[in-house]
Coordinates of C-alpha atoms and ligand atoms in Angstrom, one line a residue:
M1 CA -0.1 0.0 -0.1
S2 CA 1.0 3.2 -0.9
T3 CA 2.1 6.6 1.4
Q4 CA -0.7 8.8 -1.3
A5 CA -2.9 5.7 0.0
L6 CA -2.6 6.1 4.0
L7 CA -2.4 10.0 3.2
A8 CA -5.8 9.8 1.6
E9 CA -7.4 7.5 4.4
L10 CA -6.1 10.1 7.0
A11 CA -7.8 12.2 5.4
A12 CA -11.1 10.7 4.6
I13 CA -11.0 10.0 8.8
A14 CA -9.8 13.7 10.1
G15 CA -10.8 15.6 6.7
E16 CA -8.4 17.3 4.6
R17 CA -7.1 20.2 6.4
Y18 CA -6.5 18.3 9.1
V19 CA -3.5 16.4 7.7
L20 CA -0.6 18.8 7.8
R21 CA 2.2 17.4 5.1
E22 CA 4.0 20.6 4.2
R23 CA 7.0 21.5 6.4
S24 CA 5.9 25.1 6.6
E25 CA 3.0 23.3 8.7
R26 CA 4.3 20.4 10.2
L27 CA 7.5 22.5 11.5
T28 CA 5.7 22.3 15.1
Y29 CA 5.9 18.8 15.7
E30 CA 9.3 17.9 14.4
S31 CA 10.7 18.3 18.3
D32 CA 9.0 18.4 21.6
G33 CA 9.9 20.9 24.4
N34 CA 13.4 19.8 23.6
P35 CA 14.5 21.2 20.8
L36 CA 18.3 19.6 20.7
L37 CA 16.5 16.5 19.2
V38 CA 14.7 17.0 15.9
G39 CA 13.0 14.6 13.0
A40 CA 11.0 15.0 10.1
P41 CA 7.4 13.1 10.3
L42 CA 5.7 11.5 7.3
C43 CA 3.0 14.1 8.2
T44 CA 0.7 15.0 11.2
V45 CA -3.0 14.5 11.3
L46 CA -4.9 16.0 14.1
P47 CA -8.1 13.6 14.6
A48 CA -11.3 15.4 15.8
G49 CA -12.3 12.6 18.9
R50 CA -11.1 9.2 20.2
E51 CA -13.3 8.0 17.4
Q52 CA -10.9 9.7 15.1
A53 CA -7.9 8.9 16.8
I54 CA -8.5 5.0 16.8
A55 CA -9.4 5.1 13.0
A56 CA -5.9 7.2 12.6
V57 CA -4.2 4.5 14.6
Q58 CA -5.7 1.6 12.9
A59 CA -4.7 3.0 9.2
C60 CA -1.2 3.3 9.9
V61 CA -1.3 -0.2 11.4
R62 CA -2.7 -1.3 8.3
H63 CA -0.6 0.4 6.0
G64 CA 2.5 -0.8 8.2
V65 CA 3.6 2.8 9.0
A66 CA 4.9 4.4 12.2
F67 CA 2.7 6.7 14.5
I68 CA 3.4 8.4 17.3
P69 CA 1.1 10.1 19.7
R70 CA 1.6 13.6 20.7
G71 CA 0.0 16.1 23.1
A72 CA 1.1 19.3 23.5
G73 CA 4.5 18.8 23.1
T74 CA 5.6 19.9 26.3
G75 CA 7.4 16.8 26.8
L76 CA 11.6 17.3 27.4
S77 CA 13.0 13.8 26.3
G78 CA 11.9 13.7 22.6
G79 CA 9.1 11.3 22.7
A80 CA 6.7 12.8 20.8
T81 CA 10.1 13.9 18.3
P82 CA 10.0 11.9 15.3
T83 CA 12.8 10.1 13.9
G84 CA 12.0 9.9 10.3
G85 CA 8.9 9.3 8.4
E86 CA 6.4 8.5 11.5
V87 CA 2.5 10.0 11.3
V88 CA 2.3 12.3 14.9
I89 CA -1.1 11.8 15.6
G90 CA -1.7 15.0 17.6
M91 CA -4.4 14.9 20.2
A92 CA -5.2 18.5 21.0
R93 CA -8.7 18.4 19.4
C94 CA -9.3 14.9 21.5
R95 CA -10.4 17.3 24.3
R96 CA -13.5 16.0 26.0
I97 CA -14.4 15.7 29.4
L98 CA -16.9 13.1 28.8
A99 CA -18.1 12.0 32.3
V100 CA -17.7 13.4 36.1
D101 CA -19.0 11.3 38.6
P102 CA -18.9 13.9 42.3
V103 CA -19.6 11.1 44.6
G104 CA -17.1 8.3 43.1
C105 CA -14.8 11.3 42.5
R106 CA -13.4 10.6 39.0
A107 CA -13.7 11.4 35.9
V108 CA -13.6 10.1 32.1
V109 CA -11.4 12.2 29.5
E110 CA -10.0 12.2 26.2
P111 CA -6.2 12.4 26.2
G112 CA -5.7 15.8 24.6
V113 CA -7.8 17.8 27.6
V114 CA -5.2 20.1 29.3
N115 CA -4.2 19.4 32.8
A116 CA -5.1 22.6 34.5
D117 CA -8.6 22.6 32.8
L118 CA -9.5 19.6 34.5
S119 CA -9.3 20.7 37.8
R120 CA -10.8 24.0 36.9
H121 CA -13.9 21.9 35.5
V122 CA -14.1 20.1 38.3
A123 CA -13.7 23.2 40.8
P124 CA -17.2 24.1 41.6
L125 CA -17.7 20.3 42.4
G126 CA -15.3 21.1 45.4
L127 CA -12.7 18.5 43.9
Y128 CA -9.5 18.6 41.9
Y129 CA -7.3 16.3 39.5
A130 CA -3.8 15.8 41.9
P131 CA -0.6 16.2 39.6
D132 CA 0.4 19.1 39.0
P133 CA 3.7 19.3 36.3
S134 CA 4.8 22.9 36.2
S135 CA 3.4 22.8 32.3
Q136 CA 0.4 21.9 33.8
F137 CA -1.7 25.1 31.7
A138 CA -0.1 23.4 28.4
C139 CA 0.4 19.5 29.0
T140 CA -2.7 16.9 28.3
I141 CA -3.7 14.2 30.5
G142 CA -2.7 12.4 27.8
G143 CA 1.0 13.3 27.8
N144 CA 1.0 13.2 31.6
V145 CA 0.1 9.5 31.3
A146 CA 2.4 8.4 29.3
E147 CA 4.8 10.1 30.9
N148 CA 3.9 9.5 34.1
S149 CA 4.3 12.9 35.0
G150 CA 5.1 14.4 38.9
G151 CA 4.2 17.8 39.7
A152 CA 5.4 20.1 42.8
H153 CA 2.1 18.5 45.0
C154 CA 3.4 15.2 44.1
L155 CA 5.4 14.5 47.0
K156 CA 2.4 13.8 49.4
Y157 CA 0.0 12.9 47.0
G158 CA 1.6 10.3 44.6
V159 CA 2.0 10.6 40.9
T160 CA 0.2 10.2 37.8
T161 CA 0.3 6.4 37.6
N162 CA -1.4 6.4 41.4
H163 CA -4.1 9.2 40.0
V164 CA -5.0 6.7 36.9
L165 CA -7.8 4.2 37.3
G166 CA -8.6 2.9 33.8
L167 CA -7.5 3.5 30.1
E168 CA -8.5 2.8 26.7
V169 CA -5.9 2.0 24.6
V170 CA -5.4 1.6 20.5
L171 CA -2.6 -1.2 20.7
A172 CA 0.0 -1.3 17.8
D173 CA -2.0 -4.2 15.9
G174 CA -5.0 -1.8 16.1
R175 CA -7.1 -3.5 18.9
V176 CA -8.6 -1.6 21.1
V177 CA -8.6 -2.6 24.7
E178 CA -9.8 -1.6 27.9
L179 CA -7.7 -1.5 31.2
G180 CA -7.9 -1.3 34.5
G181 CA -11.9 -0.1 35.3
A182 CA -13.6 2.9 37.6
V183 CA -12.3 1.5 41.4
W184 CA -8.9 2.3 42.4
D185 CA -6.7 -0.9 42.5
A186 CA -10.2 -3.4 42.2
S187 CA -8.8 -5.0 38.8
P188 CA -7.9 -8.5 38.7
G189 CA -4.7 -9.7 37.0
Y190 CA -1.6 -8.0 35.7
D191 CA -1.6 -4.5 36.3
L192 CA -1.8 -3.7 32.8
T193 CA -2.5 0.4 33.5
G194 CA 0.2 0.6 35.4
L195 CA 2.4 -1.4 32.3
L196 CA 0.9 1.6 30.0
V197 CA 1.3 4.6 32.7
G198 CA 5.1 5.7 31.9
S199 CA 5.4 3.7 28.7
E200 CA 5.9 6.8 26.7
G201 CA 3.8 6.4 23.4
T202 CA 5.7 2.8 22.7
M203 CA 2.8 0.5 23.7
G204 CA 0.2 2.0 21.7
L205 CA -2.4 5.2 22.0
V206 CA -4.0 6.0 25.2
S207 CA -7.6 6.9 23.4
R208 CA -9.2 7.5 26.7
A209 CA -8.5 7.3 30.4
T210 CA -10.5 7.3 33.8
V211 CA -8.7 9.3 36.3
R212 CA -9.0 10.0 40.4
L213 CA -10.3 13.6 41.8
L214 CA -9.6 14.3 44.9
P215 CA -11.5 17.0 47.4
Q216 CA -9.9 20.0 47.7
P217 CA -7.8 20.2 51.0
Q218 CA -10.0 22.4 53.6
G219 CA -7.2 24.3 54.8
I220 CA -3.6 25.6 53.3
R221 CA -0.3 27.2 54.4
T222 CA 2.5 28.1 52.7
V223 CA 5.7 29.1 54.0
L224 CA 9.0 30.8 51.6
A225 CA 12.3 30.2 53.0
L226 CA 15.3 32.4 52.4
F227 CA 18.9 30.9 52.9
D228 CA 22.6 31.9 52.6
D229 CA 23.6 28.7 51.7
V230 CA 21.9 25.4 50.0
A231 CA 23.6 22.9 53.2
G232 CA 21.4 25.1 55.1
A233 CA 18.1 24.6 52.6
S234 CA 18.9 20.6 52.1
A235 CA 19.2 20.3 55.8
A236 CA 16.0 21.8 56.3
V237 CA 14.3 19.1 53.9
S238 CA 16.0 16.6 55.1
S239 CA 15.0 17.7 59.0
V240 CA 11.4 18.4 57.8
I241 CA 10.7 14.8 56.8
A242 CA 12.6 13.0 59.7
A243 CA 10.4 15.3 61.8
G244 CA 7.2 12.9 60.4
L245 CA 5.7 16.0 58.4
L246 CA 4.7 15.5 54.6
P247 CA 4.4 18.4 53.5
A248 CA 2.5 18.5 49.8
A249 CA 5.3 20.6 48.5
L250 CA 8.9 21.1 49.5
E251 CA 10.5 23.4 46.1
M252 CA 13.8 24.3 45.8
M253 CA 15.7 27.3 44.0
D254 CA 19.6 27.9 44.0
R255 CA 21.0 31.0 43.6
W256 CA 21.0 31.5 39.4
A257 CA 17.7 29.9 39.6
I258 CA 17.0 32.7 42.0
R259 CA 18.2 35.6 39.5
A260 CA 16.9 34.4 36.7
V261 CA 12.9 34.4 38.5
E262 CA 13.4 37.6 39.4
R263 CA 14.0 39.1 35.9
G264 CA 11.1 37.5 35.2
T265 CA 7.6 37.8 34.9
Y266 CA 6.8 36.7 38.1
R267 CA 9.0 38.4 40.8
V268 CA 9.1 38.3 44.5
G269 CA 11.7 40.1 45.5
F270 CA 14.3 38.0 46.5
P271 CA 17.4 39.6 47.5
E272 CA 20.0 39.4 44.7
D273 CA 22.7 37.8 46.6
L274 CA 20.1 35.1 48.4
A275 CA 21.7 30.7 47.7
A276 CA 18.9 29.0 48.1
S277 CA 15.0 29.6 48.8
L278 CA 12.0 27.0 49.7
L279 CA 9.0 27.2 48.8
I280 CA 7.0 24.7 51.6
E281 CA 3.2 23.9 51.6
V282 CA 1.3 22.0 53.8
D283 CA -2.6 21.2 53.5
G284 CA -4.9 19.0 54.5
P285 CA -7.8 19.2 57.3
A286 CA -8.0 22.9 58.9
A287 CA -7.3 21.3 62.2
G288 CA -3.6 20.9 63.1
L289 CA -2.3 22.9 59.5
D290 CA -1.2 26.2 62.0
E291 CA 1.0 23.6 64.1
E292 CA 2.7 21.8 61.1
A293 CA 3.0 25.5 59.4
E294 CA 5.1 26.5 62.8
A295 CA 6.7 23.4 63.0
I296 CA 8.2 23.9 59.8
L297 CA 9.2 27.5 60.1
T298 CA 11.4 26.4 63.4
I299 CA 13.0 23.4 61.4
C300 CA 14.0 26.6 59.2
R301 CA 14.9 28.3 61.5
Q302 CA 17.4 25.7 62.9
S303 CA 18.8 25.3 59.6
G304 CA 20.2 28.5 59.9
V305 CA 17.4 30.4 57.7
R306 CA 18.0 34.2 56.7
E307 CA 14.2 34.8 56.2
V308 CA 11.1 33.5 56.3
R309 CA 7.8 34.5 55.1
T310 CA 4.0 33.8 55.1
P311 CA 1.6 35.3 52.3
S312 CA -0.2 38.1 53.3
S313 CA -3.6 37.5 50.9
P314 CA -4.1 34.3 48.3
A315 CA -3.3 36.4 45.6
E316 CA 0.6 36.6 47.2
R317 CA 0.8 32.8 47.2
T318 CA -0.3 32.5 43.8
L319 CA 2.3 34.9 42.8
W320 CA 5.0 32.6 44.5
W321 CA 4.1 29.6 43.1
N322 CA 3.3 31.6 39.4
N323 CA 7.2 32.6 40.2
R324 CA 8.2 28.7 40.8
K325 CA 6.5 27.7 37.9
T326 CA 7.7 29.7 35.5
A327 CA 11.1 29.1 36.2
F328 CA 12.3 27.2 33.1
G329 CA 11.0 29.9 31.2
A330 CA 13.1 32.4 32.9
M331 CA 16.3 31.0 31.9
G332 CA 15.7 32.8 29.1
K333 CA 16.5 36.1 31.2
L334 CA 20.2 34.9 31.5
A335 CA 21.2 33.0 28.2
P336 CA 19.9 32.2 24.8
S337 CA 19.3 28.4 25.3
Y338 CA 18.9 26.3 27.8
Y339 CA 18.6 22.4 28.4
V340 CA 16.8 21.0 31.2
Q341 CA 18.2 18.1 33.0
D342 CA 15.8 15.4 35.2
G343 CA 17.3 13.0 37.7
V344 CA 16.7 11.8 41.1
I345 CA 18.8 11.4 44.6
P346 CA 18.6 10.3 47.9
R347 CA 17.2 13.5 49.7
S348 CA 20.2 12.9 52.4
R349 CA 22.4 13.2 49.1
L350 CA 21.2 16.8 48.0
T351 CA 24.5 19.2 49.3
S352 CA 26.8 16.7 47.6
V353 CA 25.5 15.9 44.4
L354 CA 24.5 19.5 43.9
A355 CA 28.2 20.4 44.4
E356 CA 28.9 17.8 41.8
V357 CA 26.6 19.2 39.2
G358 CA 28.5 22.3 39.8
R359 CA 31.4 20.6 39.8
I360 CA 30.3 18.7 36.1
A361 CA 29.4 22.4 34.8
D362 CA 31.9 24.1 35.6
E363 CA 34.2 21.6 33.7
F364 CA 32.3 22.2 31.0
G365 CA 32.2 25.4 31.1
L366 CA 28.6 25.7 31.4
L367 CA 26.6 27.9 33.7
V368 CA 24.0 26.2 35.7
A369 CA 20.7 26.9 37.7
N370 CA 18.9 24.3 39.6
V371 CA 15.2 24.6 40.6
F372 CA 13.5 21.2 41.7
H373 CA 11.4 18.9 43.4
A374 CA 13.4 18.5 46.7
G375 CA 11.5 17.0 48.9
D376 CA 11.4 14.2 46.0
G377 CA 15.0 14.7 45.3
N378 CA 14.3 15.3 42.0
L379 CA 16.8 17.7 40.5
H380 CA 16.3 19.4 37.8
P381 CA 20.0 21.5 36.7
L382 CA 19.4 23.7 33.9
L383 CA 22.3 24.0 31.4
A384 CA 22.8 27.6 30.0
Y385 CA 24.0 27.9 26.2
D386 CA 23.6 29.6 23.1
D387 CA 21.8 27.1 20.3
R388 CA 23.5 29.4 17.7
H389 CA 27.0 28.1 18.3
P390 CA 28.0 25.0 16.2
G391 CA 28.5 22.4 18.8
E392 CA 26.8 23.1 22.0
A393 CA 23.8 20.9 21.7
E394 CA 26.8 18.1 22.2
R395 CA 28.0 19.9 25.2
V396 CA 25.2 20.6 27.3
M397 CA 23.9 16.8 26.2
A398 CA 27.0 15.1 27.2
A399 CA 27.3 17.6 30.9
G400 CA 23.5 16.7 31.6
S401 CA 24.8 12.4 30.5
E402 CA 27.5 13.0 33.4
M403 CA 25.2 14.6 35.9
L404 CA 23.0 11.6 35.8
R405 CA 25.6 9.3 36.0
A406 CA 26.3 11.5 39.4
C407 CA 22.8 10.8 40.4
V408 CA 23.4 6.7 39.9
A409 CA 26.3 6.9 41.8
A410 CA 24.7 8.6 44.7
G411 CA 22.1 5.8 44.7
G412 CA 19.4 7.7 42.5
T413 CA 18.1 7.3 39.1
I414 CA 17.9 8.7 35.7
S415 CA 14.4 10.5 35.6
G416 CA 11.9 11.6 38.0
E417 CA 9.6 12.6 35.7
H418 CA 10.4 13.8 32.3
G419 CA 10.8 10.3 31.1
I420 CA 13.4 8.7 28.8
G421 CA 12.4 9.2 25.1
L422 CA 15.1 9.3 22.9
E423 CA 17.0 11.8 25.0
K424 CA 18.0 9.0 27.3
R425 CA 17.4 5.7 26.1
D426 CA 21.1 5.4 26.1
D427 CA 21.8 6.2 30.0
M428 CA 19.3 3.3 30.6
R429 CA 22.5 1.2 30.6
A430 CA 23.7 3.0 33.2
L431 CA 20.9 2.3 35.8
F432 CA 19.9 -1.3 34.6
S433 CA 21.6 -4.9 33.5
D434 CA 21.5 -6.7 30.0
A435 CA 18.6 -8.5 31.7
D436 CA 16.7 -5.9 33.2
L437 CA 16.6 -4.3 29.7
A438 CA 15.9 -7.6 27.9
M439 CA 12.5 -7.8 30.3
M440 CA 11.7 -4.4 29.2
Q441 CA 12.4 -5.6 25.6
A442 CA 9.8 -8.8 25.7
A443 CA 7.2 -6.7 27.5
H444 CA 7.6 -4.0 24.9
D445 CA 7.7 -6.7 22.0
A446 CA 4.4 -8.3 23.3
L447 CA 2.4 -5.4 22.6
D448 CA 3.8 -3.9 19.2
P449 CA 6.3 -6.7 17.8
R450 CA 6.5 -4.2 14.7
D451 CA 7.9 -1.7 16.4
L452 CA 5.0 1.1 14.9
A453 CA 3.7 2.5 18.0
T454 CA 6.8 5.6 18.9
P455 CA 9.7 3.7 17.3
G456 CA 13.2 3.8 18.8
K457 CA 12.4 5.7 22.2
V458 CA 12.9 4.7 25.7
L459 CA 15.1 1.2 25.0
P460 CA 18.7 1.3 24.5
L461 CA 20.2 1.2 21.0
P462 CA 23.8 -0.6 20.6
G463 CA 26.6 1.7 20.4
R464 CA 26.2 5.6 21.0
C465 CA 29.5 7.9 20.0
V466 CA 28.7 12.0 21.3
E467 CA 31.4 14.2 20.2
V468 CA 32.2 16.7 23.5
R469 CA 33.5 20.0 21.7
R470 CA 35.0 22.9 23.4
A471 CA 32.6 26.0 24.8
A472 CA 32.1 28.1 22.0
W473 CA 29.6 30.6 24.3
D474 CA 30.9 31.7 27.3
P475 CA 28.6 32.6 30.1
R476 CA 31.0 34.8 31.5
A477 CA 31.3 36.9 29.2
T478 CA 27.4 37.6 29.3
L479 CA 26.7 37.3 33.4
G480 CA 30.4 37.7 34.6
E481 CA 32.9 35.9 35.9
G482 CA 30.6 34.3 38.7
A483 CA 28.7 32.6 36.3
V484 CA 30.5 29.7 35.9
A485 CA 32.5 29.4 39.2
D486 CA 30.2 31.2 41.1
R487 CA 28.3 27.8 43.1
S488 CA 29.5 28.6 46.5
P489 CA 26.7 27.3 48.9
Ligands
LIG1 C1 8.0 24.6 31.6 C2 8.1 23.3 31.9 C3 7.7 22.5 33.1 C4 7.7 21.2 32.8 N1 7.3 20.7 34.0 C5 7.2 19.2 34.5 C6 6.8 18.6 36.0 O1 7.1 19.5 37.2 N2 6.7 17.6 36.3 C7 6.7 16.6 35.4 O2 6.4 15.8 35.2 N3 6.9 17.2 33.5 C8 7.2 18.3 33.3 N4 7.3 18.9 32.2 C9 7.2 17.8 31.2 C10 6.2 17.5 30.4 O3 5.3 18.9 30.7 C11 5.5 16.6 31.0 O4 6.1 15.5 30.2 C12 4.1 16.2 30.2 O5 3.5 15.3 31.0 C13 4.3 15.8 28.7 O6 2.7 16.6 28.6 P1 2.5 16.9 26.8 O7 0.9 16.7 26.3 O8 3.0 17.6 26.2 O9 2.9 15.6 25.8 P2 3.8 15.0 24.9 O10 5.0 16.0 25.1 O11 3.2 15.4 23.6 O12 4.6 13.9 24.3 C14 4.9 13.0 25.9 C15 5.0 11.5 25.1 O13 3.6 11.2 25.4 C16 3.6 10.5 24.5 N5 1.9 10.8 24.0 C17 1.3 11.7 24.4 N6 -0.2 11.4 24.3 C18 -0.4 10.4 24.5 C19 -1.2 9.4 24.4 N7 -2.2 10.1 24.2 N8 -1.1 8.6 24.6 C20 0.2 7.6 24.3 N9 1.1 8.3 24.5 C21 0.7 9.8 24.3 C22 4.2 10.5 23.4 O14 4.5 10.2 22.2 C23 5.2 11.0 24.3 O15 6.4 9.9 24.2 C24 7.7 20.4 32.0 C25 7.7 21.0 30.5 C26 8.0 22.0 30.7 C27 8.3 22.2 29.3

């Protein structure tokens, strides 16, 4: 069967104007939020609703052409990036909220529903959808399911997998299956819902999801703690957890991240010389919340905090959160481009691994800012660079890879929430044995033996060669001498 025949079938399914073939139309679909990885699709099809999405997968399967489901393209590991010639199935028009059950606390949604829109939709019922990636105003539930996404408030409430009850999936042979159900943890047999969550589109396209909704907490207390050294902030993180407190969120920014957000849109008035900040939130039944907040303030003081603040109004709390959640984008105020890494370490190793991250950045001549989910030990080093210089991409990726190895050496892992995608598939060898990887491959091949669903992602390919070049853009020239060496905690 010919490519032309497939394109004609896709046009019959979604409509001619929703099959994008021209380079100018499909440019957006050549990469996700990781601009270092780019590839050309055969075309992009934009189905309206799950029925059309299912038909689009089935057409690809009949023609033996690979397909890539795509949500909002905010992924950071190249998951939705084509490797050459796939049909990208953009889910942005599959955005119906199909049912809300306020008594059973669940919703049934199409995968293109934007994360924050779901919480907004159910807010009048006193409910919300808990996983809250910082990209939640753009990213989709389908992308969240595929990446098993986390977020600032996942320390207490768990990541996406803890909130998915059931999935409808179009497999890579075109069959449509229902996994899980409408009730939490009550599906007998193998946990295939668990297998699909986090499979990054490599086992089929999620065409419908049933998710848990939670009652909005009765009360919230927020604390902003300002530190003169990273060690003090890290000690406070460990002490909060050791004291048996479980904040909903425990977020850290270091010196350069603070400098970036203070040049961005949402400024909270951090002092220019600050070394670290912690944004801590507790929530739940109103009784006891003030005591929890007080205990956290005491721990911060015992850890040498310079200043603690509590918000004077809900608007101020929102400003603090907007400041934190736009930290990645604010990096544009420091450098022409940035590359974000995503590793996990035991919380007790925060100080030493952050120092190692800084050492690696120095070695590669890069400026690094850290903004991360400290409570989960989920690091996000942001490497500043200039993508207009040839060789920069390889340099930052090589530095990022070395940072991941430092996380693994500290007893951690290579991704907390951004997934493996194309970016880290070769780093999988740093973490898993051949036997581990063979089992993952077998699970994949059982569902997609022809490798039609998002091919070339997650599982490593044999051999890899990254050429590391010298810095072409020197952050010192733009941001001053301290940009590389000034990491002192
Ligand atoms: C500024 C910024 C902040 C971020 N903060 C966070 C954060 O706090 N926590 C976090 O976890 N992530 C974060 N991310 C990463 C990203 O937003 C998440 O991975 C998100 O879940 C991706 O959703 P998406 O809809 O954009 O998916 P895409 O990027 O479009 O796709 C991601 C992967 O999901 C697959 N996929 C998409 N839809 C489907 C479907 N229907 N069926 C099967 N597979 C599918 C794709 O094939 C791809 O492999 C952030 C990204 C940015 C840019």
